[in-house]
Short mmCIF file of C-alpha atoms in Angstrom, two decimals:
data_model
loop_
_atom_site.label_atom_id
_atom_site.label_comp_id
_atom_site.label_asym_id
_atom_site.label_seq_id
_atom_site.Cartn_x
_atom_site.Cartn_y
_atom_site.Cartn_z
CA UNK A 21 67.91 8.46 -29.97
CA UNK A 22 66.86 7.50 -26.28
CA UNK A 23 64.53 9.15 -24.69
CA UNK A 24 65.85 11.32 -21.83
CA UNK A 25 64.44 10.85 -18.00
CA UNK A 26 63.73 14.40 -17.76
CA UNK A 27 60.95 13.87 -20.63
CA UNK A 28 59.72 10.56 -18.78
CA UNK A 29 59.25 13.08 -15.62
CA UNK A 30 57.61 15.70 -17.22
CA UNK A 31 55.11 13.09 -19.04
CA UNK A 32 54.48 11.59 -15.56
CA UNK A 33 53.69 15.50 -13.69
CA UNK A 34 51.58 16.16 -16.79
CA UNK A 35 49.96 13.05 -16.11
CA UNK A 36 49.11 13.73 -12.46
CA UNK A 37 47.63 16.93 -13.45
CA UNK A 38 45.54 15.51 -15.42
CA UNK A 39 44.29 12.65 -13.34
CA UNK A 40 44.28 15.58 -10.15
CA UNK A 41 41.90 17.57 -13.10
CA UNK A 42 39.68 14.69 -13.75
CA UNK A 43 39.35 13.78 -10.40
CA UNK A 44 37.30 17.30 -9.26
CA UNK A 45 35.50 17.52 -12.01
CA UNK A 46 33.99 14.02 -12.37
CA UNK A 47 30.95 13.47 -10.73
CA UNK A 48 30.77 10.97 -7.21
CA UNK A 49 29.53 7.71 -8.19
CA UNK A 50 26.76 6.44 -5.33
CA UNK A 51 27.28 2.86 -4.06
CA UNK A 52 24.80 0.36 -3.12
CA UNK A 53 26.72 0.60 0.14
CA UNK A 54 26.56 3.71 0.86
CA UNK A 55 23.46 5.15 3.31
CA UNK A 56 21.32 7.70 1.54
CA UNK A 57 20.19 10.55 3.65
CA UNK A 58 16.62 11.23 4.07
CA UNK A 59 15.21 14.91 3.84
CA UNK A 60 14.58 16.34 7.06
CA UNK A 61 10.87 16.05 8.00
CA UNK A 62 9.44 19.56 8.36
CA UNK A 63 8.28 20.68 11.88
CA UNK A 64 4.08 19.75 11.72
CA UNK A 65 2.94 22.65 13.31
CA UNK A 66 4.97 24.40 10.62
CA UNK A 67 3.44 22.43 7.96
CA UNK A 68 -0.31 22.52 8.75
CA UNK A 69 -1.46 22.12 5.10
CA UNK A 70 0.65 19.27 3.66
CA UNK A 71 -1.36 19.13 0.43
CA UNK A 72 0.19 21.20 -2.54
CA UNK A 73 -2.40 19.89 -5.10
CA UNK A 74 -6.54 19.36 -5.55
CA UNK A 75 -6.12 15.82 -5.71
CA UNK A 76 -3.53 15.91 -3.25
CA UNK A 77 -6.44 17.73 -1.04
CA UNK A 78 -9.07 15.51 -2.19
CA UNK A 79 -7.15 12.20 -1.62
CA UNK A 80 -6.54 13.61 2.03
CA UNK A 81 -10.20 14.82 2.92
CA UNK A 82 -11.31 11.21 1.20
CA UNK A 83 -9.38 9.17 3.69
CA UNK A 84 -10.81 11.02 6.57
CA UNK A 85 -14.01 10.05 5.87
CA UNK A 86 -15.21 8.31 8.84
CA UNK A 87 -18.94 7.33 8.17
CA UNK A 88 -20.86 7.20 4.67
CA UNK A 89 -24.47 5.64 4.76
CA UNK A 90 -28.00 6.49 4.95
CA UNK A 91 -27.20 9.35 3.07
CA UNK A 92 -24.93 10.94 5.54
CA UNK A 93 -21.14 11.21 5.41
CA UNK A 94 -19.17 12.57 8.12
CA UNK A 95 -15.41 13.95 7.37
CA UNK A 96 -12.89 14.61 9.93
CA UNK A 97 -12.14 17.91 8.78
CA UNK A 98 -8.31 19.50 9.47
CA UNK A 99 -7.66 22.66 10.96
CA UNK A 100 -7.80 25.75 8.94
CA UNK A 101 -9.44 24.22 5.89
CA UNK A 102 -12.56 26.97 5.35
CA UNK A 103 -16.15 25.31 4.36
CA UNK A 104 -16.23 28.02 1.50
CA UNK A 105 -13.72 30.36 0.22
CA UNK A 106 -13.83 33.73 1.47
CA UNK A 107 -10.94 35.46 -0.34
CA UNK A 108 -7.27 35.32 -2.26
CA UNK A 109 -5.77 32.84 -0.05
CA UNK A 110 -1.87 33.24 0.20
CA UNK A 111 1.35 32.33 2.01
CA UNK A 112 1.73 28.97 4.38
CA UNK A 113 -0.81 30.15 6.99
CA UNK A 114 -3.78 29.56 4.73
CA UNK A 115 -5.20 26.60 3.37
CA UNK A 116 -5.30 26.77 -0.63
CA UNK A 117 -8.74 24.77 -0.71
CA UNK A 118 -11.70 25.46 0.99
CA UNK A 119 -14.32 22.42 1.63
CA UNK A 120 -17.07 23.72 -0.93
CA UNK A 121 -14.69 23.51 -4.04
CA UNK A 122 -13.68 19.84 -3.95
CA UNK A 123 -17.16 18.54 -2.76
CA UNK A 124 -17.84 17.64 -6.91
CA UNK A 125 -14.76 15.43 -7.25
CA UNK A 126 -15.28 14.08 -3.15
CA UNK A 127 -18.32 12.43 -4.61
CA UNK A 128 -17.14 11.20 -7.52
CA UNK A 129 -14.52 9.72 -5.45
CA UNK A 130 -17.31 7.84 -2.89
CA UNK A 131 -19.57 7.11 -5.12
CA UNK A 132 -22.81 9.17 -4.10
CA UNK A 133 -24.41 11.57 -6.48
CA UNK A 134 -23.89 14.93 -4.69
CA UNK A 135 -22.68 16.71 -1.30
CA UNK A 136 -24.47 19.46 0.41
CA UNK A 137 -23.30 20.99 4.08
CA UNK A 138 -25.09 19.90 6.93
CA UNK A 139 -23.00 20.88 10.32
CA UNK A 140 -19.51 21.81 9.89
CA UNK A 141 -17.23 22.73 12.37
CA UNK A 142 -15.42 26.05 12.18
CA UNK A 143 -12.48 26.86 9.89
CA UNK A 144 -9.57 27.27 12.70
CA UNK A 145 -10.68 23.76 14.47
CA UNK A 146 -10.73 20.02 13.41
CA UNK A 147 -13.02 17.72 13.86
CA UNK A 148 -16.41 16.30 13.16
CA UNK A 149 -17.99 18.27 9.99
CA UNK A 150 -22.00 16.01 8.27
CA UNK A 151 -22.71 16.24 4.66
CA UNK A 152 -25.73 14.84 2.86
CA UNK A 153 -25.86 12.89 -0.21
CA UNK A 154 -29.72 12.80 -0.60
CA UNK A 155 -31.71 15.86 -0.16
CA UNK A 156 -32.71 18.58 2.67
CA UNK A 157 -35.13 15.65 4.09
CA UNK A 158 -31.55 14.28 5.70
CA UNK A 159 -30.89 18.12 6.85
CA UNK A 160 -33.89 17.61 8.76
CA UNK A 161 -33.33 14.49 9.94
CA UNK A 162 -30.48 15.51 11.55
CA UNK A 163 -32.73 18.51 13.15
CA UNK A 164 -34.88 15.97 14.54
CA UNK A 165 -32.03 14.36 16.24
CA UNK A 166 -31.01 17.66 18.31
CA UNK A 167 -34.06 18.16 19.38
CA UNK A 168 -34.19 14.84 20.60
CA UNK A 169 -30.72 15.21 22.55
CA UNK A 170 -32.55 18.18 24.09
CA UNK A 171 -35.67 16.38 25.11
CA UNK A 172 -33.17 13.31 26.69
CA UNK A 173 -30.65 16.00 27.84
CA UNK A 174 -27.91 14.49 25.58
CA UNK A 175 -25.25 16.70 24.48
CA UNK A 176 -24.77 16.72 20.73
CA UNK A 177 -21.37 17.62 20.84
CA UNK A 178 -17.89 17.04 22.50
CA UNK A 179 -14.59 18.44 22.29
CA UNK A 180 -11.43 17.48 23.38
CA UNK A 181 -9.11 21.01 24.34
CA UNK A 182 -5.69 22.04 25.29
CA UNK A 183 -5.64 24.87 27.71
CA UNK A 184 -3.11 26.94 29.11
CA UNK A 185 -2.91 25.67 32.71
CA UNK A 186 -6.43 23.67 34.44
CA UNK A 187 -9.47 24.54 34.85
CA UNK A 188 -10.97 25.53 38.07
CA UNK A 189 -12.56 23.30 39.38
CA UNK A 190 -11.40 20.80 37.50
CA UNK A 191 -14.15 19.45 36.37
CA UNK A 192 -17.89 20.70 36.16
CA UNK A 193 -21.51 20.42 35.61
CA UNK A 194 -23.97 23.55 34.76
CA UNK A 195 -25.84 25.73 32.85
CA UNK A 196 -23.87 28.97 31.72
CA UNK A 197 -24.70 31.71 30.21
CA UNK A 198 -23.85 34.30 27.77
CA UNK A 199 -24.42 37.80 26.52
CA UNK A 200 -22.87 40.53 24.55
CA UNK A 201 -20.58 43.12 25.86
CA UNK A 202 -21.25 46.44 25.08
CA UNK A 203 -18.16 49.21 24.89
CA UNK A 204 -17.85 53.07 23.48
CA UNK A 205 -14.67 52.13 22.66
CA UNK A 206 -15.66 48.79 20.36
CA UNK A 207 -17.23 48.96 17.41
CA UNK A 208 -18.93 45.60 17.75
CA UNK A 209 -20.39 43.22 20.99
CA UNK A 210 -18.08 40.96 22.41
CA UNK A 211 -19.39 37.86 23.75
CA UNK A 212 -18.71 37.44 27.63
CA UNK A 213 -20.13 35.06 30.60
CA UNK A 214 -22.43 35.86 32.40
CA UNK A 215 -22.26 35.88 36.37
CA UNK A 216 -25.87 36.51 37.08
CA UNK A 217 -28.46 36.97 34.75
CA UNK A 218 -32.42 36.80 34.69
CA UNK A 219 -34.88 34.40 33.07
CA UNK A 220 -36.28 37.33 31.31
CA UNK A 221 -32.83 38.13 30.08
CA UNK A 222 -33.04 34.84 28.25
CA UNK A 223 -36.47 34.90 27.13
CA UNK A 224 -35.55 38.29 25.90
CA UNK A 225 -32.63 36.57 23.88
CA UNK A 226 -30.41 38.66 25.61
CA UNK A 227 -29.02 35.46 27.31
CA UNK A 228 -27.87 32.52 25.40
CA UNK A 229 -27.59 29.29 27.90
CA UNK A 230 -25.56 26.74 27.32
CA UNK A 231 -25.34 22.89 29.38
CA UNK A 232 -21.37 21.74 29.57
CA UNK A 233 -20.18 18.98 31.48
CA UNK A 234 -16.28 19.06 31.45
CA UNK A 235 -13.56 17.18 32.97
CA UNK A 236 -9.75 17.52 32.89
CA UNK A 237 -8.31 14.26 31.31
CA UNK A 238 -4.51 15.02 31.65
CA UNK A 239 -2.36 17.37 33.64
CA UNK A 240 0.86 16.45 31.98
CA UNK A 241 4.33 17.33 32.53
CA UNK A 242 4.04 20.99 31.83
CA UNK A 243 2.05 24.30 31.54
CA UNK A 244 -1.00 22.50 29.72
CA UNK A 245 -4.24 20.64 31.11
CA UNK A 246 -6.55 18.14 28.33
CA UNK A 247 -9.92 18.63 28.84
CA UNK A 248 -13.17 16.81 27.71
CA UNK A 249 -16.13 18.97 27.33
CA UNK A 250 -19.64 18.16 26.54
CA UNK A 251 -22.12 21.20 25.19
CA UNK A 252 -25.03 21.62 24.02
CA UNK A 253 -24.41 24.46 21.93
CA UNK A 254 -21.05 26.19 20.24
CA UNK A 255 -22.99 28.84 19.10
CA UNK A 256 -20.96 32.53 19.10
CA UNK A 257 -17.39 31.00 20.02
CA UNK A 258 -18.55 29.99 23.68
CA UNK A 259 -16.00 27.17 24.45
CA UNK A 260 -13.46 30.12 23.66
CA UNK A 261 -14.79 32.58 25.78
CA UNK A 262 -15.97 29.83 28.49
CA UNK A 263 -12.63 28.79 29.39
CA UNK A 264 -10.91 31.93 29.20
CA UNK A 265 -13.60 32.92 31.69
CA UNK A 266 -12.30 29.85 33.70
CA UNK A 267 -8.46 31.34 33.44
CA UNK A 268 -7.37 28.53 31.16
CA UNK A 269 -7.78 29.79 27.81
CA UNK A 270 -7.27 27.04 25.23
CA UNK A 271 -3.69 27.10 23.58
CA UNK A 272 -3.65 29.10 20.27
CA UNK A 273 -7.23 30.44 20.35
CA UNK A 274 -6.03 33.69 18.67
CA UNK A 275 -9.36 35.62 19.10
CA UNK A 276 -10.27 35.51 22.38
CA UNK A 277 -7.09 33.74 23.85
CA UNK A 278 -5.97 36.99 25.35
CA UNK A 279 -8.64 37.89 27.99
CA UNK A 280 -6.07 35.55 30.38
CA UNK A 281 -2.90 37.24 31.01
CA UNK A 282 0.12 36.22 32.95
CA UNK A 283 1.32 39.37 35.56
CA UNK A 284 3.76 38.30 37.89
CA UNK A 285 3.83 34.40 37.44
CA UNK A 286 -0.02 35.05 38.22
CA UNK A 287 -3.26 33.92 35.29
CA UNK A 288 -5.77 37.07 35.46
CA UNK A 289 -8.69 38.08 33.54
CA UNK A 290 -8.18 41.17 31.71
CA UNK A 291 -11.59 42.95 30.41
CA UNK A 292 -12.27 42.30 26.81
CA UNK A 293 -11.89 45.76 25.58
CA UNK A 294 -7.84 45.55 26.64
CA UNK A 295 -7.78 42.30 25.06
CA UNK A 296 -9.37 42.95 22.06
CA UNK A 297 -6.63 45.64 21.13
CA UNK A 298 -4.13 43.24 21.86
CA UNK A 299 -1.98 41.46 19.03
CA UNK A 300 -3.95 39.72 16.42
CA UNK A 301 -2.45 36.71 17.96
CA UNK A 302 -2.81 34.92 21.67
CA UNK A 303 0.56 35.96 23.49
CA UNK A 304 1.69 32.13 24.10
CA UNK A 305 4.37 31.91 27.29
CA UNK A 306 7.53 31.40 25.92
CA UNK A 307 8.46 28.26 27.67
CA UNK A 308 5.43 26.80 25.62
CA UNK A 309 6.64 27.99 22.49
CA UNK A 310 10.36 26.19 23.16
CA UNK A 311 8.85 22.96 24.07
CA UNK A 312 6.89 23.32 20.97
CA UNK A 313 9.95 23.91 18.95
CA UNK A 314 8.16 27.53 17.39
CA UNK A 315 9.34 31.14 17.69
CA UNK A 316 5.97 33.17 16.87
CA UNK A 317 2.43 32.60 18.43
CA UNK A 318 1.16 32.23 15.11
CA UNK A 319 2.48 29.01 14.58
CA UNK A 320 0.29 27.54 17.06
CA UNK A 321 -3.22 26.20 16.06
CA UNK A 322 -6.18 26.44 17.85
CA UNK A 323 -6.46 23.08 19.88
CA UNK A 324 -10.20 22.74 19.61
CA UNK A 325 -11.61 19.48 18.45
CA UNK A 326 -14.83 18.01 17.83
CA UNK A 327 -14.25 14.46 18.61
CA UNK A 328 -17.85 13.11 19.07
CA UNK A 329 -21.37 14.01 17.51
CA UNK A 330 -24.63 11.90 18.62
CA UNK A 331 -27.50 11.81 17.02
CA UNK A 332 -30.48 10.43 18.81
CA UNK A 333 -32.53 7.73 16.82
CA UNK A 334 -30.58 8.46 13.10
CA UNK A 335 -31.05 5.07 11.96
CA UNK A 336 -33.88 3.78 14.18
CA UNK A 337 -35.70 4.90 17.08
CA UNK A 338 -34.10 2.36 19.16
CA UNK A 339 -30.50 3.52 18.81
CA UNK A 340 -28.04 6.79 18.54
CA UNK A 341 -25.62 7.00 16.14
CA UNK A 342 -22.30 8.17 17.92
CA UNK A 343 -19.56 9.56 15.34
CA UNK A 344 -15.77 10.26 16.62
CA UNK A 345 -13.03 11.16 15.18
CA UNK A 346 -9.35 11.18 16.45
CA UNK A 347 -7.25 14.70 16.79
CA UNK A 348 -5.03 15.82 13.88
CA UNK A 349 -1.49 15.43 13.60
CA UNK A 350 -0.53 18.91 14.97
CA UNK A 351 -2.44 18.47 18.35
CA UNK A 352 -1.40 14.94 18.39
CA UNK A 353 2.01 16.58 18.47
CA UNK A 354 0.99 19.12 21.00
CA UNK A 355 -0.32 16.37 23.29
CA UNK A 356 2.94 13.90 23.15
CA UNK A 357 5.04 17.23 23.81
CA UNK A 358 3.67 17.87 26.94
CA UNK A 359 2.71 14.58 28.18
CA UNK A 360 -0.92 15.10 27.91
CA UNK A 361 -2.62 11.26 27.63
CA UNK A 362 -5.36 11.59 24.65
CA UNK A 363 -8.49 8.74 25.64
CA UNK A 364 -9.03 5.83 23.51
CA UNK A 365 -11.05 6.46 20.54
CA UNK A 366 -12.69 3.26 20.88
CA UNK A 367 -14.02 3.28 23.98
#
């Protein structure tokens, strides 16, 4: 008996379904030809601790090792990584490692026996941080050679900065000084410049001094200045409170960034006591934080960093060893953003 057209059409519409059915369900096959999308690359200041593992962190502090002999090795640390451990650390603003707890496996990894601390710089800035791999006798080496700076009037220590507008002047050569601020309403000194102070003030100790020699490198396109500074001393936070004191307080110093306030398009000093019960972080102007690509203060590190130690006669009396290290990614960032022209490491 033939088979009737109406059963050849509903065969062919079951068909269809079928194929329709199929179709959605099956997974996409990828060809060669076809471009692959890349993840998006987080923001770096939003990312500031790329390292999710101890090896990952140990891999990363190892290839920022920047000298390693005579029983000295010298890491370029990265911002917020603590020397030691002070608590639970949690959520993307702190740094799961610490220094202390990988220096066992850091060793292993450069083939010296041990690491102890010498000089590190603090937690939120980069830079220049000595470790021994001998004994204390290298500890005291490395006294010898800042007291020798002092007797040739070298400075042991400079920093490169981002501040919030220029210094003024823009650029310098003293001796400041500092002492502590006393307030009923403060439950601790605050650190503070002094205008005028007495010798007997610092033989007292009441008066810290401190020898900077600073220039402005780079104006830039925009609200921020880089700046060069050469110190004896960073003792008590005083390149924060120095160049607040100069109205250019450097971008995303959260403790004492606040002492500069803009009122009426105008930079003024406020007294510490006001700006100590400000907000836990520095109030950033907002046309720095779109450039930046951030919403929140937070976000935005601390843009101090050690970029040079010397160290008169190290290796011989003849010759100072002079270690630098180049800024991390984030103020790299910060510097390209706003046009700010970072110097050549080499030179």
């Amino acid at each position: 008996m033939p088979i009737s057209l109406r059963f050849y059409s509903s065969l062919i519409k079951c068909s269809r379904q079928n194929y329709s059915s199929i179709r959605k369900t099956k997974p996409k096959i990828q060809l060669e030809s076809e471009e692959v999308r890349e993840p998006k690359p987080v923001h770096v200041l939003r990312n500031p601790y790329p390292w999710k593992t101890k090896e990952q962190f140990v891999d990363h502090i190892a290839a920022n090792v920047i000298y390693n002999k005579d029983g000295l090795v010298a890491i370029n640390k990265p911002f917020g990584v603590p020397l030691m451990k002070s608590g639970l650390t949690t959520g993307h603003n702190e740094s799961l490692f610490s220094i202390d707890e990988v220096l066992i496996p850091l060793a292993s990894k450069l083939n010296v026996e041990k690491l102890l601390p010498a000089k590190s710089v603090e937690r939120f800035a980069s830079g220049i941080s000595l470790f021994t791999c001998q004994d204390e006798k290298v500890v005291d080496k490395i006294r010898q050679c800042y007291n020798t700076n002092k007797l040739r009037k070298i400075h042991t220590f400079k920093y490169l900065v981002v501040t919030i507008g220029e210094p003024k002047p823009s650029e310098s050569k003293r001796t400041v000084g500092m002492g502590l601020f006393e307030h009923k309403d403060l439950t601790r000194k605050l650190p503070v410049i002094m205008k005028e102070y007495s010798k007997k003030k610092v033989a007292e100790n009441l008066v810290q001094e401190y020898k900077v020699s600073y220039k402005t490198l780079s104006h830039g396109d925009g609200p921020c200045s880089l700046v060069e500074i050469d110190v004896s001393s960073v003792k008590n936070h005083f390149l924060r409170v120095y160049f607040a004191h100069l109205f250019s307080p450097i971008l995303g110093d959260h403790i004492f960034g606040n002492r500069v306030q803009e009122i009426k398009g105008k930079r003024l000093t406020i007294s510490p006591v006001q700006a100590d019960y400000l907000s836990n972080f520095q109030k950033i102007p907002a046309d720095i934080l779109a450039r930046l690509k951030v919403v929140e203060s937070g976000s935005v590190p601390n843009c101090l960093h050690l970029s040079q130690i010397t160290l008169a006669n190290f290796a011989s009396r003849n010759s100072n060893l002079v270690l630098k290290a180049e800024p991390p990614p984030g103020f790299q960032f910060i510097c390209e953003t706003f046009g700010l022209n970072l110097p050549n490491s080499n030179e």
